[in-house]
Coordinates of C-alpha atoms in Angstrom, one line a residue:
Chain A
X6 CA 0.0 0.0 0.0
X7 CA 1.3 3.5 -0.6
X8 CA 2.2 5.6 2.0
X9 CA 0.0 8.3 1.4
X10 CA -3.0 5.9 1.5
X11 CA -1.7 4.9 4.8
X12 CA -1.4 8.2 6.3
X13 CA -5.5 8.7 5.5
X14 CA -6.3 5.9 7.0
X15 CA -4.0 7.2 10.2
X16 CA -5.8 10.0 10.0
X17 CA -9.4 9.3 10.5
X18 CA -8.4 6.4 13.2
X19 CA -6.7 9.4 15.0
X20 CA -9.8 11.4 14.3
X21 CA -12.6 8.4 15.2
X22 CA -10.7 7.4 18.5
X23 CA -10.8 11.3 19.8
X24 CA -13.8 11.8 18.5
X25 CA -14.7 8.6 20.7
X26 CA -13.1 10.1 23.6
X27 CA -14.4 13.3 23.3
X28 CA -18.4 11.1 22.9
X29 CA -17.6 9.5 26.7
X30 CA -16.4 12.9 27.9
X31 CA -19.3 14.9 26.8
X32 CA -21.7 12.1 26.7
X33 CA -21.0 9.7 28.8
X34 CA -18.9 11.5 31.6
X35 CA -20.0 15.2 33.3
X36 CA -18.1 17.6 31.5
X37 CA -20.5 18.7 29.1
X38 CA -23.0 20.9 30.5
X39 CA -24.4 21.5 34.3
X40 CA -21.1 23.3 35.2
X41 CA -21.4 25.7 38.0
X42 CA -20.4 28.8 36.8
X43 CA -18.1 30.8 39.1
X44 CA -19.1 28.9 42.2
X45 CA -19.2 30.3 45.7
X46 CA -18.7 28.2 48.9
X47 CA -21.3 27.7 51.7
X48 CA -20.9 25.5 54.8
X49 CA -23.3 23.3 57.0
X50 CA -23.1 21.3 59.8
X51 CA -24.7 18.3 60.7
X52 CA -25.3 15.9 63.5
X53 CA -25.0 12.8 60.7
X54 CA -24.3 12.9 57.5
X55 CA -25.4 8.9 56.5
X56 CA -24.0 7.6 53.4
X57 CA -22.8 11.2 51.9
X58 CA -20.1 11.5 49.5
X59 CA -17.9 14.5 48.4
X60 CA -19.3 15.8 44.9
X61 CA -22.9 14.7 45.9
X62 CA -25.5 17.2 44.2
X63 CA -27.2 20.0 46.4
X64 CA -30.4 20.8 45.6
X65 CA -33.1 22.9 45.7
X66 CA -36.8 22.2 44.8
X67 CA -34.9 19.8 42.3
X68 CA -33.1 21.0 40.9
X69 CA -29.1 20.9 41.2
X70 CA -28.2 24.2 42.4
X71 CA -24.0 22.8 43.9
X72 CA -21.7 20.1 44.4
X73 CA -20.1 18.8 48.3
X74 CA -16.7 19.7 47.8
X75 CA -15.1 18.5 51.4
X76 CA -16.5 16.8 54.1
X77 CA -14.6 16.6 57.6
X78 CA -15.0 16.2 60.9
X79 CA -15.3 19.0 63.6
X80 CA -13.1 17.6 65.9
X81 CA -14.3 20.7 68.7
X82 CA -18.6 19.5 68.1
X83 CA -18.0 16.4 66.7
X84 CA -20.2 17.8 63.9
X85 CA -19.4 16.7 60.3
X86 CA -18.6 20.2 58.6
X87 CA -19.7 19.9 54.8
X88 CA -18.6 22.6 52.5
X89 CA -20.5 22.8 49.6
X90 CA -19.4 25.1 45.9
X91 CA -22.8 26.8 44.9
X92 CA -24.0 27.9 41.3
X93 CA -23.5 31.9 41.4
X94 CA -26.8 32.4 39.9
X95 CA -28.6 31.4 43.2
X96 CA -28.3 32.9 46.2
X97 CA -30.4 31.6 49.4
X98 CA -31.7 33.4 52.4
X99 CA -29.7 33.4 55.7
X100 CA -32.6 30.9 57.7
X101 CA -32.3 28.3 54.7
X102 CA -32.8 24.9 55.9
X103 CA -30.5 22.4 55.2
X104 CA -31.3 18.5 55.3
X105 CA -29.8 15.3 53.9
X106 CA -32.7 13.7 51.5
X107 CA -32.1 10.0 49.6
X108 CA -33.4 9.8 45.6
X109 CA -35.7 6.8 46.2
X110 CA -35.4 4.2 48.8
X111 CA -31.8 3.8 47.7
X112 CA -30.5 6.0 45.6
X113 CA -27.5 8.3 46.4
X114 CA -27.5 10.9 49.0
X115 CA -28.0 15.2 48.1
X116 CA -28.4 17.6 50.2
X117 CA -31.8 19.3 50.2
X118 CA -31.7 23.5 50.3
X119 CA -35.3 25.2 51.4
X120 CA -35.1 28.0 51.6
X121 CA -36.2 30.4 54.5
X122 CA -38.0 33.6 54.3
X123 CA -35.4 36.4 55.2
X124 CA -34.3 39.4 53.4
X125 CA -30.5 39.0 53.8
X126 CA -28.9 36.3 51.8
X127 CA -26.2 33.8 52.3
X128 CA -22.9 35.4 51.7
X129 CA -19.7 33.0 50.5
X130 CA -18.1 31.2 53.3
X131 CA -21.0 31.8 55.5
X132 CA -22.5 28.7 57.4
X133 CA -26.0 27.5 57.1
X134 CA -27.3 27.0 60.8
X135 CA -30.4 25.2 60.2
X136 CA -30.1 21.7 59.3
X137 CA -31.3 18.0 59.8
X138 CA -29.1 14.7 59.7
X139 CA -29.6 11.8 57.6
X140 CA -32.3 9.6 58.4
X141 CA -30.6 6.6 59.4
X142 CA -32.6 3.4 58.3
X143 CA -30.9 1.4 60.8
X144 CA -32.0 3.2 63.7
X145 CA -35.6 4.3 62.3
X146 CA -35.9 -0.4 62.3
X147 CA -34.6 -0.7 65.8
X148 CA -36.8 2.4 67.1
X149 CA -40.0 0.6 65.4
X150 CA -39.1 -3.0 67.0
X151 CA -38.5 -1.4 70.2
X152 CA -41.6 0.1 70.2
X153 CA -43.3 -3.4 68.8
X154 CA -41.5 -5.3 71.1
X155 CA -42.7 -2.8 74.4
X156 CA -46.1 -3.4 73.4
X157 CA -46.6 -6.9 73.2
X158 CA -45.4 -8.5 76.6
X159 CA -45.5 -12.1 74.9
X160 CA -42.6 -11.2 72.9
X161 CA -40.7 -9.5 75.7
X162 CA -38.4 -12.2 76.2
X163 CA -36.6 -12.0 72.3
Chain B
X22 CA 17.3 -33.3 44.6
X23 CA 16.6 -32.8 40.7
X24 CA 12.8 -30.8 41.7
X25 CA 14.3 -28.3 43.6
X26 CA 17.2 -28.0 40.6
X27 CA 14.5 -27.8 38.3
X28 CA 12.8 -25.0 40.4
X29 CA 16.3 -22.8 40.8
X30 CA 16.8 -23.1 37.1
X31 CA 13.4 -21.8 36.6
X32 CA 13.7 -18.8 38.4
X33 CA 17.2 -17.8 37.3
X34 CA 15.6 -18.0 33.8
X35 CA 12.8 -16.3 34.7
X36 CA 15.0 -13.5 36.4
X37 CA 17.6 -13.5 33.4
X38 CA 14.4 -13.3 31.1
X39 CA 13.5 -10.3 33.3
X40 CA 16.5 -8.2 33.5
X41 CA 16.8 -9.1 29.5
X42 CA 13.4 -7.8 29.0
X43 CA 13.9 -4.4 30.7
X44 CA 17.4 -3.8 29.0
X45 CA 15.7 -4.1 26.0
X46 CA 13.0 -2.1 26.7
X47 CA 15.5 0.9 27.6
X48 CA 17.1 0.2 24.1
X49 CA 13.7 0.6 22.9
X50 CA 13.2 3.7 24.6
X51 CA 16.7 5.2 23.4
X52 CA 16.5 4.2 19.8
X53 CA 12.8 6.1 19.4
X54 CA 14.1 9.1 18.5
X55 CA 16.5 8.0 15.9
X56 CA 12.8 6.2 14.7
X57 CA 11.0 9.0 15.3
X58 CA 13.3 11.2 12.6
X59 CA 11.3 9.0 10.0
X60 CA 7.4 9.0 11.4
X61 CA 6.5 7.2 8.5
X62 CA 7.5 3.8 10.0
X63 CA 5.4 4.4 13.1
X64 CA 2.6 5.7 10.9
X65 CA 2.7 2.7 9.2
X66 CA 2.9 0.3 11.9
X67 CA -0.2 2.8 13.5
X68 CA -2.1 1.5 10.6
X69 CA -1.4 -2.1 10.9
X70 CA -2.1 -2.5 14.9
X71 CA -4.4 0.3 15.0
X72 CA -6.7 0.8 11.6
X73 CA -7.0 -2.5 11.1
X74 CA -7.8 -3.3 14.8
X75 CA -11.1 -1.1 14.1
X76 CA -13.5 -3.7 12.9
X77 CA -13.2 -6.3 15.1
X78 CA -12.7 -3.5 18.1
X79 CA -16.0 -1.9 17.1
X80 CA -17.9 -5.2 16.7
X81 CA -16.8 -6.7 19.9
X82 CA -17.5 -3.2 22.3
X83 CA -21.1 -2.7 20.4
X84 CA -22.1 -6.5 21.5
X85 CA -20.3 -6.3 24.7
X86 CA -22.5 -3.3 25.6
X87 CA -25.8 -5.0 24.1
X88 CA -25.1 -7.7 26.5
X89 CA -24.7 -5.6 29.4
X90 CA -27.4 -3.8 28.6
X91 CA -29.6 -7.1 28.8
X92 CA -28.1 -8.9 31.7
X93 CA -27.9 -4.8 33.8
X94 CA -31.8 -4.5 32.7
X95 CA -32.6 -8.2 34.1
X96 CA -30.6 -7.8 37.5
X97 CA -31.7 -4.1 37.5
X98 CA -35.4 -4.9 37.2
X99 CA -35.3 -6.9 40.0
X100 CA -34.8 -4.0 42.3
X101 CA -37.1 -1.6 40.3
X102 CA -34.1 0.9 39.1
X103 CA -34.3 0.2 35.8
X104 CA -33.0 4.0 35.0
X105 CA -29.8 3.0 36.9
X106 CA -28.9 0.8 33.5
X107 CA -27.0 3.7 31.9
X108 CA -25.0 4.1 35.1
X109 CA -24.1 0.3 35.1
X110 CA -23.0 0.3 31.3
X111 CA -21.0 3.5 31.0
X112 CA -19.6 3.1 34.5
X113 CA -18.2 -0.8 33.9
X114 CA -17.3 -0.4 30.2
X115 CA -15.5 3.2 31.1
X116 CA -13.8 2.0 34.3
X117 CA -13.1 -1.8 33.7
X118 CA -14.0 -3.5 30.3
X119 CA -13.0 -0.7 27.7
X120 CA -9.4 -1.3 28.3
X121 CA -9.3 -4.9 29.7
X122 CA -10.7 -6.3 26.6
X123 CA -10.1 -3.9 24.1
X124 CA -6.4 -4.8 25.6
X125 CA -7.1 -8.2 25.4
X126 CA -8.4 -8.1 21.6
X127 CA -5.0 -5.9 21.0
X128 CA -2.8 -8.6 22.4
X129 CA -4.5 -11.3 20.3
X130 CA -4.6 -9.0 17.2
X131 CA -1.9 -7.3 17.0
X132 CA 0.4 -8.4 19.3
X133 CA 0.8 -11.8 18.1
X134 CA 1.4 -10.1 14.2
X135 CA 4.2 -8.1 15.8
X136 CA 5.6 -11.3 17.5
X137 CA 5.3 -13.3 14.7
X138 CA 6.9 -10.5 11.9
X139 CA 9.4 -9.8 14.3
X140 CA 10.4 -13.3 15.1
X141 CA 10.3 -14.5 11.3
X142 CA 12.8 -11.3 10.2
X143 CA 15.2 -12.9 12.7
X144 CA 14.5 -16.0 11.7
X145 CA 15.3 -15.2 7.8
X146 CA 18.4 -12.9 9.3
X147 CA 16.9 -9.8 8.1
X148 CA 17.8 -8.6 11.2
X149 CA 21.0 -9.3 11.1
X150 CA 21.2 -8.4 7.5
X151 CA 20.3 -4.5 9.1
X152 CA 22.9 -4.6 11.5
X153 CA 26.1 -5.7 8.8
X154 CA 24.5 -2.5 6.8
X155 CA 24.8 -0.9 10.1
X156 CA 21.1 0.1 10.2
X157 CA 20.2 -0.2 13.8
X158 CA 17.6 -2.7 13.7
X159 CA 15.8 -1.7 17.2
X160 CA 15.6 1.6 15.8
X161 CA 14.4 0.5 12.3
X162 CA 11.9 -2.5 13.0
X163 CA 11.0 -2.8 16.8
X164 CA 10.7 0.7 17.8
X165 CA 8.0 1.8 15.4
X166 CA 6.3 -1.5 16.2
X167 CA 6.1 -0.4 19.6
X168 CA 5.1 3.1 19.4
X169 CA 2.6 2.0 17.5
X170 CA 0.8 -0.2 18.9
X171 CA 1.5 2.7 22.4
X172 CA -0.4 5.0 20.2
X173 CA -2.8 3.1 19.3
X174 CA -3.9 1.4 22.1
X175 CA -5.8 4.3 23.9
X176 CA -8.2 5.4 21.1
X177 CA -9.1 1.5 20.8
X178 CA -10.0 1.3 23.9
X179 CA -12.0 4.6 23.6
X180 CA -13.6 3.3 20.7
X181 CA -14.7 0.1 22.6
X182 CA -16.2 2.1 25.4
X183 CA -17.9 4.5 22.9
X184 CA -19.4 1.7 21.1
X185 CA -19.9 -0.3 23.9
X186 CA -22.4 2.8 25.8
X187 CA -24.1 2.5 22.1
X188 CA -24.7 -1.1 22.8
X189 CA -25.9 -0.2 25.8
X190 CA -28.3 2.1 24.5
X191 CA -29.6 0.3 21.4
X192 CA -30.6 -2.4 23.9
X193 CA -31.8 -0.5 27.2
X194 CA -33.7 2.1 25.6
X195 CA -34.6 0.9 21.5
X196 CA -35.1 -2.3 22.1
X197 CA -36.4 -3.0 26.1
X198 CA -37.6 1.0 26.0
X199 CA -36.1 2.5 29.7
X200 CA -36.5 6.0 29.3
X201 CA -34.1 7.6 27.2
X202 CA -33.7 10.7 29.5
X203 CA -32.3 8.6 33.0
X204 CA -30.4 6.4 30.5
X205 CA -27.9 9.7 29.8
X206 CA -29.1 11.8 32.4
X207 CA -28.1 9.2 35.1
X208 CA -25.0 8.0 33.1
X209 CA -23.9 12.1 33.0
X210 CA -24.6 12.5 36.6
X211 CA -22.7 9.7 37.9
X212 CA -19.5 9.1 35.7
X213 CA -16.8 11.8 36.7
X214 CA -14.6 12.9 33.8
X215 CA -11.3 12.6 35.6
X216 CA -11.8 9.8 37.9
X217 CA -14.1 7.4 35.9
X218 CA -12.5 8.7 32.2
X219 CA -9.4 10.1 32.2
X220 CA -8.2 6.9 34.8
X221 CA -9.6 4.4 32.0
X222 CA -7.7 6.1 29.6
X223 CA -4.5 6.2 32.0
X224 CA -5.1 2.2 32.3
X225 CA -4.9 2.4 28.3
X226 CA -1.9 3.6 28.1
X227 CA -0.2 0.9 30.5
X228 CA -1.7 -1.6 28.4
X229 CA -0.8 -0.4 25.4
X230 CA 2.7 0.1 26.9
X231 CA 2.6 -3.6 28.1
X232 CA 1.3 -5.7 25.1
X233 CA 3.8 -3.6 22.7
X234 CA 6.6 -4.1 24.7
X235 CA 6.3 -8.3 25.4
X236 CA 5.1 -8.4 21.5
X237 CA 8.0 -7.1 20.3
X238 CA 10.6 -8.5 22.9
X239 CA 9.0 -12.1 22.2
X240 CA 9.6 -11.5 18.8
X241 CA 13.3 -10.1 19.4
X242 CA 13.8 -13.0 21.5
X243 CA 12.3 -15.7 19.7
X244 CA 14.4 -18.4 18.6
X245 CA 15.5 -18.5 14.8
X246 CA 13.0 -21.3 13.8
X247 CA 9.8 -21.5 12.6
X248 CA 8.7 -23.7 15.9
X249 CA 10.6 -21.0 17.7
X250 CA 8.7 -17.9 15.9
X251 CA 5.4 -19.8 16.7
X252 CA 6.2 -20.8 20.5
X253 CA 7.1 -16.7 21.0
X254 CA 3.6 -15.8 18.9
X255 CA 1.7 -18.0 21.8
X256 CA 3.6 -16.7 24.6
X257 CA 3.0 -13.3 23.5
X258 CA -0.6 -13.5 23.9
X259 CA 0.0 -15.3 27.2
X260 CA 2.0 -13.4 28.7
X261 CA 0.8 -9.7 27.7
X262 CA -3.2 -11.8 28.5
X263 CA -2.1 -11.7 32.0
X264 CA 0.1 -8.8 32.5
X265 CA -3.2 -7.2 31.5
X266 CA -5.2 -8.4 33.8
X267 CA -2.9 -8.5 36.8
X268 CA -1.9 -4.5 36.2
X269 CA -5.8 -3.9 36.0
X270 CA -6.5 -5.3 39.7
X271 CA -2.8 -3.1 40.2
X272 CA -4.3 -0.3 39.1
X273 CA -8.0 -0.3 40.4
X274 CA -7.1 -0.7 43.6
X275 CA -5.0 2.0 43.3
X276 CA -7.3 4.5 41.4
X277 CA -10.8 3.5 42.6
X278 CA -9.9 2.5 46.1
X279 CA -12.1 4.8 49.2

């Protein structure tokens, strides 16, 4: 085969394996579209966080309005302190409540934003103060045996 | 007495064989841009482990994603997350099964072909032949060899994956009819660009870097016969087979460990 022939066919392998790669990063993989643009931090404290990951969603009525960027430990409240990157275009009042919601009975873990009714809005770096743990499944099963088991006395000795 | 001689003269050879390999490998490495001078040889050798690695490439990632589409939509179903099915695809073909098998396919394909046209121009003293006109013959025939099958490695494996999420999709959402929207939607929200991508592609590149470099030192080490040239084609496949998959479990648990 000549080599110019060669070099074609070079060519548009080159072009179809980018363009492949460049199908699983847009496509496939997050880097096309729902950027934040010029994000903003905001932090929140809570008692539990459950099963929550760094670069969960946060969301409001729905829709995803910020990623989890870090999650650590307080080691003063033995709070976890999540810090969250918010979309610029939204900015939430100062009493916005916080809580950790599931998608579906087990889906992945987001952080739910309602928000308040004040005038003043959250500034960057500020901390939201109102929030609620995860619901731990766990616990909500051994609250309701407990309770099952306290009522019937035949039981009582499982 | 002669089991455990037979055992020490195994793992001198292996060790020999070793050392051998990676001196080789540096001569490789130092000779590429003496090869490099005259791209047309790695061009060339682009198109022979590369362009015509497309079909069967394609072929195999479009029916490995049509089955994982079918087996992830029967487990799936199961547990009433049916919209979770473009997750499952992208996620094992991106992270896992784009480069294991696209590597796998590579060694088979075009590894063997660079053992065996390797082993047979020693066999037939071309080889030597280059050296008496002192035309460096790792420069001249293995190095190109091995940057091409380097360069062509990654985009294979891209390809698979691409075709593979097609598979995926013709089955999941043409054929059973999930909803098209969770099938991307999902698949966009879960699969990170640089930790799910960009380390598949990384995982590439070591493959591609493996099977080239056992294809063409099987080949450079193959003894001058024709049983010799066919014993070095089978070990090539062996041994890149498993270097594969034993720097994949390397590698996951390094990149997708916590």
């Amino acid at each position: 085969m000549k080599r110019t022939t060669i070099d074609i066919w070079v060519g548009i392998f080159v072009v179809i394996g980018f363009g492949a790669l460049l199908f699983l990063a847009m496509r496939v993989g997050n880097l096309g579209g729902s950027k934040l643009r010029d994000p903003y931090e905001l932090q929140a404290k809570f008692d539990n966080i459950g099963g929550l990951k760094v670069r969960a969603p946060v969301k409001s009525a729905g829709v995803v309005v910020g990623r989890v960027e870090k999650i650590v430990l307080d080691s003063q409240t033995y709070q976890a302190n999540v810090t969250m990157q918010m979309d610029a275009r939204y900015a939430f009042p100062q009493d916005t409540f916080a809580t950790i919601n599931t998608s579906g009975l087990l889906g992945e873990q987001y952080i739910g934003l309602e928000p308040g009714g004040d005038e003043k809005t959250l500034a960057a770096g500020e901390v939201i103060k109102k929030t609620q743990s995860a619901v731990v499944l766990e616990k909500l099963i051994s609250q309701f045996m407990f309770s099952t088991a306290e009522g019937s006395s035949v039981k009582a000795g499982n | 007495m002669s089991v455990l001689q037979g055992i020490g003269a195994r793992t001198t050879a292996a060790v020999w064989h070793l050392g051998f390999a990676t001196r080789f490998f540096v001569a490789v490495l130092l000779a590429s841009g003496t090869s490099f001078r005259r791209i047309h040889l790695t061009l060339r050798e682009v198109y022979f482990s590369g362009v015509l690695s497309l079909v069967i490439i394609m072929v195999s990632g479009l029916f490995v994603g049509m089955v994982l589409g079918l087996q992830g939509y029967d487990t799936l179903a199961r547990y009433g997350s049916e919209e979770a099915l473009g997750v499952l695809v992208a996620l094992s073909l991106v992270r896992e099964l784009g480069p294991v098998v696209a590597g796998l396919l590579f060694a088979s394909r075009a590894g063997s072909a660079i053992t065996a046209e390797i082993g047979l121009m020693k066999a037939t003293e071309q080889l030597d032949a280059m050296d008496m006109m002192a035309v460096n013959p790792i420069a001249r025939v293995v190095a190109p060899r091995f940057w091409g099958g380097v360069i062509s490695m990654p985009l294979l494996a891209a390809l698979f994956s691409a075709m593979g999420v097609l598979g995926g999709y013709i089955v999941g959402v043409v054929l059973i009819g999930t909803d098209t929207g969770s099938f991307w939607g999902q698949m966009q929200a879960s699969v990170d660009f640089k930790r799910d991508i960009l380390n598949g592609v990384v995982k590439s590149v070591v493959f591609g870097v493996a099977v080239s470099w056992v294809a063409v030192f099987e080949g450079y080490d193959s003894d001058a016969t024709a049983e010799g040239v066919s014993r070095a084609t089978t070990r090539t496949v062996v041994t890149s087979s498993l270097a594969i998959l034993g720097l994949d479990f390397i590698l996951t648990s390094l990149m997708f460990r916590g």
